[in-house]
Tab-separated table of C-alpha atoms in Angstrom:
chain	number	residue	atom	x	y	z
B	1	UNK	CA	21.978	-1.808	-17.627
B	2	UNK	CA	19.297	-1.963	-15.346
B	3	UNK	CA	18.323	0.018	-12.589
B	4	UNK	CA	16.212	-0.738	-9.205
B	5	UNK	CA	15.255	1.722	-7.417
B	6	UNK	CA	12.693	1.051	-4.478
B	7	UNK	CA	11.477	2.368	-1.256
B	8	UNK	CA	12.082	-0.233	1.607
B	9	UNK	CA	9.656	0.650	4.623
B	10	UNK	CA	6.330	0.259	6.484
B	11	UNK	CA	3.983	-2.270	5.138
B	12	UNK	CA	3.394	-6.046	6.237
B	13	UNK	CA	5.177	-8.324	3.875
B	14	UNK	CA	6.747	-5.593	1.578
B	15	UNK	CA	10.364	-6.414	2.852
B	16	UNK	CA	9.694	-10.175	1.230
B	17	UNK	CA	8.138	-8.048	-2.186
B	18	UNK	CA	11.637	-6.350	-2.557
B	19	UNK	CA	13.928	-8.714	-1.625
B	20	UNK	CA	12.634	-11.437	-4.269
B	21	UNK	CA	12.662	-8.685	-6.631
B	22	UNK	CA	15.601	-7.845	-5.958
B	23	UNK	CA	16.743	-11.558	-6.577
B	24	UNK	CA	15.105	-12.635	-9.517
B	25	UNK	CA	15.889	-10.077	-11.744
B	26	UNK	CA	19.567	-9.493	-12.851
B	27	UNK	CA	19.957	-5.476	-11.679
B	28	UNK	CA	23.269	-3.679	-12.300
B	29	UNK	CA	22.233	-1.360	-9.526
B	30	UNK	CA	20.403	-1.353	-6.732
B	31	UNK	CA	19.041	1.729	-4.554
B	32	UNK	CA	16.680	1.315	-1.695
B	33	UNK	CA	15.352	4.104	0.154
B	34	UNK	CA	14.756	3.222	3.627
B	35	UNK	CA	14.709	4.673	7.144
B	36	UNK	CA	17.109	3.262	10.427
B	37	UNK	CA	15.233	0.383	10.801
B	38	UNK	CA	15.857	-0.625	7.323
B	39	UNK	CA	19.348	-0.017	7.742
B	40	UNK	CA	19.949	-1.760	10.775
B	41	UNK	CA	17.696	-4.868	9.630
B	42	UNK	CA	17.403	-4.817	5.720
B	43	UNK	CA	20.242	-7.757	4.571
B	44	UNK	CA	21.513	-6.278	1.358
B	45	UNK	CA	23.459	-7.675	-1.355
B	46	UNK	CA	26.933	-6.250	-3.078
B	47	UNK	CA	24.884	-4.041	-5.984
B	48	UNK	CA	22.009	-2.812	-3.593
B	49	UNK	CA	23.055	0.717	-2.205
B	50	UNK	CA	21.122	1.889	1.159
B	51	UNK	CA	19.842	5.599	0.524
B	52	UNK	CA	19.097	6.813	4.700
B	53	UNK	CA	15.825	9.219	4.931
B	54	UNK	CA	13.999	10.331	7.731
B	55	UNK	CA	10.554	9.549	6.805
B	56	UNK	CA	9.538	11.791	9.938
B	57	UNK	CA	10.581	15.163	7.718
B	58	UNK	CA	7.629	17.321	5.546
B	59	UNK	CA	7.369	15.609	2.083
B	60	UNK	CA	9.527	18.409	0.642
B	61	UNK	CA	11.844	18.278	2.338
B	62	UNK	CA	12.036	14.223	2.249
B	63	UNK	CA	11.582	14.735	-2.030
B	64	UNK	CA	14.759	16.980	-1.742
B	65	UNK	CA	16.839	14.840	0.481
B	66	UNK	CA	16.153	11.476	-1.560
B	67	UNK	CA	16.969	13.679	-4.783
B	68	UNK	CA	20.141	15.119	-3.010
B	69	UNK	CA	21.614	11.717	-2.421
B	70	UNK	CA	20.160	9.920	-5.716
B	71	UNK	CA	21.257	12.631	-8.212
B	72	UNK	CA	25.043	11.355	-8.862
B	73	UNK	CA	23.970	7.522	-8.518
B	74	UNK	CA	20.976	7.234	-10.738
B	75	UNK	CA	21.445	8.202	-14.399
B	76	UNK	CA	20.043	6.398	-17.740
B	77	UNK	CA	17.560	5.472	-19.156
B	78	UNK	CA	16.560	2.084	-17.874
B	79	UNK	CA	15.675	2.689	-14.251
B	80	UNK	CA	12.672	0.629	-12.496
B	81	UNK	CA	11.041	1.793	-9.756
B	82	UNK	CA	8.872	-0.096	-6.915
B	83	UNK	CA	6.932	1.429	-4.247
B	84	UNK	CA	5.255	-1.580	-2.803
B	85	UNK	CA	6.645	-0.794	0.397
B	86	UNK	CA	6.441	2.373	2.315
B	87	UNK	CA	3.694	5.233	3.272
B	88	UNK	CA	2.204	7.479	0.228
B	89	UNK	CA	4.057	10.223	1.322
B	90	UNK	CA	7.421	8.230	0.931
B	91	UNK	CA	6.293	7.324	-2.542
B	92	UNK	CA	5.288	10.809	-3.424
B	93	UNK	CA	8.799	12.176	-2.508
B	94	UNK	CA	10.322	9.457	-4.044
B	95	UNK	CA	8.316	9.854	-7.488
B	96	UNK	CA	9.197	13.679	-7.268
B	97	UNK	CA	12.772	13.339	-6.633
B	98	UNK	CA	13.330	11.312	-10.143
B	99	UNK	CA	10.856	13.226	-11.745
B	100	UNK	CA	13.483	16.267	-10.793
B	101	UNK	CA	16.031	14.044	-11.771
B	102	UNK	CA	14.678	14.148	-15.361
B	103	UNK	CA	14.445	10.301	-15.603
B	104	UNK	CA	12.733	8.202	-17.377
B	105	UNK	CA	10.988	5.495	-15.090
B	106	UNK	CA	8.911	2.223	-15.431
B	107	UNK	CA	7.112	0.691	-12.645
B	108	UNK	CA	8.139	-2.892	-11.871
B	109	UNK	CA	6.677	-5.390	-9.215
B	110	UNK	CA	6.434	-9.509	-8.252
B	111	UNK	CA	3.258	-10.626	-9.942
B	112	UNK	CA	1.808	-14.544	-9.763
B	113	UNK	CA	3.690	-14.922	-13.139
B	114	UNK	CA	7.106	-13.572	-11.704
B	115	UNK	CA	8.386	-9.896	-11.890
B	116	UNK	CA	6.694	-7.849	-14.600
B	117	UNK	CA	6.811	-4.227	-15.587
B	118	UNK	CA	2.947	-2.001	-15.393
């Protein structure tokens, strides 16, 4: 039962990045992190789950909000994360929040030869 979770935010072209990856890959669940712009703009589909942040907040504070909201939602063991799009910061909170979660993660992204885990 696979898992998606990726951050959906700054970054020319990234939005394109995580929405093929989103469709070429048959994900149970879907969990974006993204900020109002994303929310207002992003076009999701019926497994993909919009998780609001203020990227504007001190990275602790963002790593304890994004764990706050993904700590009921995320659980297993097969759970892919992409951080393609989005500022370091954003990725750092991100990473720390499932790290806090206790999951276990694999990195995932669109290659040349079609989505492929690193």
């Amino acid at each position: 039962m696979p898992t998606l979770v990726a951050c959906l935010s700054t970054g020319k072209g990234t939005w394109g990045h995580v929405s093929k990856l989103i469709e070429t890959h048959p994900w149970d669940k879907i969990f974006l992190v993204t900020n109002e712009f994303g929310k207002e703009n992003f076009t999701k589909n019926s497994k993909t789950e919009l998780i609001l942040v203020d990227p504007n907040q001190g990275i602790k504070e963002l790593q304890q909000d994004i764990y706050s909201k993904l700590k009921d939602k995320v659980k297993g063991t097969d759970v892919f994360l992409n951080i393609v799009s989005g500022s370091g910061k954003e990725h750092m909170a991100l990473l720390a929040a499932l790290i806090k979660l206790g999951l276990g993660i694999n990195m995932i992204s669109l290659t040349k030869d079609g989505v492929e885990e690193l």
